[in-house]
């Protein structure tokens, strides 16, 4: 067996510990009991929470000056405590099935769905081989996350002079190199396909939970087979985990925001908390995750404006709008609070050490990034116009509800799209 594959496979026990040992129990703890039956959803959270907990613990021990506690025994001790606590809570909850019914079993996959899943599977295998074969060669990896992962492995601590991007990915590189006993690019990069898989699962969860399974599969396939995604996954660009966390945060925030039915309302706060955890992990990955905060602010502002406009049109008391908005504002508050522990720790540490809280690349990098999105500009503009039209149309219809409790025209028009 070639050395590059041997090194990659040598990291497998550490990956199993990070995901199945540490991430899985806390994924189950965070989800409502009825959602345990959704294996894709559980896997998505497992791939996010495992690395977050492991790297969070490594940050705490790595910041202790000159203690050199970034050692495998210390990392395993702390994560072992986290794993035992998580599995203990899971054991206690195992028989407490919610009174709300479990989602019904999905129908069999059709030909298109099987084809797309097969193509995604082939793409994952090819990209795993690519990740395993190559060492770190990309510019960002050589001077940021792969470099820092090696540095922490050799030093045993996080130097106070390090003040660039947060350490979600670099510390995963460190953990895997500690696990194999030394600096090894192939072992360190073994985590990249799993973050790649997590981003695909997050896209599926977003499409499946908000629309239906077919939508989720098609959306996940589009993302998995997107050429830029193939390039980013090869050298482990931060855009892959950022997409993972951004999509997960968007999915669960939207689930919480739209949880108005009796069978979903009890889970609103739990979904908002999960959205906040995804936001925190994203901020622990790259500061550009802050775009999600701007998105939440925009959605909240639009909701407040529409609610008070409806009250004005109907001639109702302003307290009616305040009462209707209270659950929405609660979701925003829970999401924000849940994101703070992991999302703010790196920036707080930088301030305390006298660094700038956020150190973004030079301006010409941002110009290049802006130009790379021009190809989608007209499509995004069309989508924005469509969303605006839908919101205005729906609000106008809701102001004049249908007679005799029948579905309003909006519901009738969209039933076929959302459930077909």
XYZ file of C-alpha atoms in Angstrom, residues 80-288:
209
model
C -13.420 11.531 26.881
C -15.208 13.489 29.595
C -17.309 15.238 26.954
C -18.168 11.907 25.322
C -19.155 10.248 28.607
C -21.364 13.218 29.545
C -23.062 13.153 26.143
C -23.670 9.406 26.092
C -24.990 9.596 29.658
C -27.640 12.109 28.642
C -28.512 10.030 25.558
C -28.967 6.958 27.763
C -31.393 8.838 29.999
C -33.392 10.130 27.010
C -33.493 6.850 25.100
C -36.988 5.902 26.292
C -38.532 9.372 26.428
C -40.149 9.440 22.985
C -42.011 12.655 22.296
C -45.780 12.559 22.165
C -45.504 14.068 18.709
C -45.424 11.417 15.979
C -42.231 10.458 14.219
C -41.917 11.495 10.566
C -43.398 8.845 8.312
C -41.061 6.605 6.360
C -40.185 8.102 2.999
C -41.231 6.470 -0.237
C -38.714 4.546 -2.300
C -36.112 6.465 -4.264
C -36.976 6.998 -7.910
C -34.549 6.689 -10.804
C -33.426 10.326 -10.809
C -32.804 10.333 -7.072
C -30.761 7.124 -7.240
C -28.735 8.517 -10.152
C -27.929 11.756 -8.298
C -26.980 9.927 -5.102
C -24.751 7.617 -7.137
C -23.014 10.564 -8.807
C -22.454 12.241 -5.450
C -21.027 8.995 -4.067
C -18.614 8.662 -7.010
C -17.551 12.308 -6.586
C -16.841 11.726 -2.890
C -14.675 8.681 -3.620
C -12.683 10.535 -6.295
C -12.172 13.522 -4.016
C -11.126 11.305 -1.110
C -8.434 9.811 -3.326
C -7.341 13.288 -4.401
C -7.170 14.540 -0.826
C -5.270 11.435 0.281
C -2.751 11.570 -2.567
C -1.722 15.210 -2.424
C -0.033 16.969 0.525
C -0.963 20.573 1.219
C -0.099 22.578 -1.896
C -2.552 25.496 -1.990
C -1.449 28.970 -0.887
C -3.969 29.326 1.958
C -3.154 25.897 3.362
C 0.597 26.470 3.213
C 0.555 29.659 5.244
C -2.601 29.373 7.381
C -4.405 26.211 8.471
C -2.000 23.449 7.415
C 0.979 25.496 8.591
C -0.635 26.327 11.922
C -1.669 22.699 12.415
C 1.964 21.642 12.075
C 3.178 24.489 14.282
C 0.850 23.582 17.158
C 1.807 19.924 16.828
C 5.497 20.747 17.199
C 5.158 23.395 19.936
C 2.436 21.822 22.066
C 0.667 25.158 22.535
C -0.866 28.069 20.589
C 1.602 30.984 20.419
C 0.213 34.329 21.482
C 1.461 35.885 18.251
C -1.007 33.832 16.176
C -3.942 36.170 15.511
C -5.302 35.422 12.032
C -8.331 33.268 11.178
C -9.914 31.145 13.955
C -8.551 27.648 14.516
C -11.418 25.264 13.723
C -9.574 23.683 10.779
C -5.958 24.121 11.974
C -6.662 22.372 15.280
C -8.273 19.456 13.451
C -5.010 19.137 11.524
C -3.179 19.220 14.863
C -5.411 16.570 16.431
C -4.908 14.097 13.598
C -1.136 14.645 13.571
C -1.003 14.122 17.320
C -2.967 10.919 16.798
C -0.473 9.503 14.270
C 2.550 10.628 16.262
C 4.054 13.403 14.175
C 3.772 15.940 11.376
C 2.067 14.294 8.412
C 0.140 16.192 5.739
C -1.724 13.114 4.526
C -3.001 12.270 8.007
C -3.912 15.899 8.734
C -5.880 16.226 5.492
C -7.904 13.071 6.201
C -10.606 15.211 7.826
C -11.283 17.244 4.674
C -13.601 14.763 2.890
C -15.727 14.519 6.031
C -16.254 18.266 6.174
C -17.027 18.067 2.463
C -19.641 15.373 3.177
C -21.069 17.453 6.018
C -21.677 20.412 3.698
C -23.525 18.121 1.254
C -25.687 16.693 4.040
C -26.479 20.203 5.300
C -27.726 21.216 1.848
C -29.885 18.087 1.744
C -31.329 18.817 5.201
C -32.207 22.361 4.143
C -34.024 21.223 1.004
C -35.653 18.187 2.583
C -36.962 19.864 5.732
C -38.204 23.014 4.028
C -39.643 21.363 0.906
C -39.313 17.613 0.320
C -36.799 14.820 -0.188
C -36.472 15.306 -3.938
C -35.637 18.963 -3.493
C -33.027 18.057 -0.891
C -31.357 15.476 -3.122
C -31.276 17.764 -6.166
C -29.892 20.677 -4.135
C -27.236 18.489 -2.518
C -26.229 17.084 -5.911
C -25.919 20.567 -7.421
C -23.605 21.605 -4.590
C -21.593 18.365 -4.596
C -21.040 18.412 -8.368
C -20.351 22.150 -8.642
C -16.849 22.532 -10.173
C -15.692 25.124 -7.631
C -16.685 22.729 -4.872
C -14.457 20.038 -6.383
C -11.496 22.431 -6.406
C -12.123 23.717 -2.884
C -12.463 20.200 -1.496
C -9.173 19.110 -3.071
C -7.034 21.509 -1.069
C -9.388 21.930 1.891
C -10.439 25.536 1.428
C -12.241 27.137 4.351
C -15.232 27.827 2.118
C -16.248 24.168 2.465
C -16.694 24.150 6.293
C -18.088 27.692 6.167
C -20.721 26.532 3.669
C -21.403 23.546 5.921
C -22.028 25.731 8.966
C -23.846 28.506 7.115
C -26.265 26.055 5.499
C -26.836 24.217 8.787
C -27.512 27.484 10.597
C -29.894 28.622 7.847
C -31.757 25.302 7.860
C -32.396 25.201 11.594
C -33.084 28.920 11.913
C -35.718 28.602 9.193
C -37.186 25.510 10.879
C -37.480 27.480 14.114
C -38.842 30.576 12.351
C -41.581 28.616 10.559
C -42.490 26.272 13.438
C -46.096 27.433 13.732
C -47.911 24.094 13.569
C -48.853 22.093 16.697
C -46.455 19.266 15.779
C -43.429 21.589 15.349
C -44.073 24.436 17.781
C -42.603 22.603 20.823
C -39.258 22.307 19.016
C -38.895 25.959 18.050
C -36.437 26.821 20.816
C -34.378 23.673 20.323
C -34.031 24.345 16.587
C -33.048 27.948 17.312
C -30.372 26.709 19.721
C -28.975 24.345 17.054
C -28.935 27.216 14.551
C -26.923 29.233 17.064
C -24.464 26.374 17.553
C -23.910 26.173 13.794
C -23.415 29.937 13.723
C -20.869 29.686 16.534
C -18.927 26.928 14.762
C -18.969 28.999 11.577
C -17.552 32.023 13.408
C -14.933 29.665 14.893
C -14.034 28.784 11.277
C -13.917 32.132 9.468
C -15.182 35.645 10.283
C -17.096 35.867 7.007
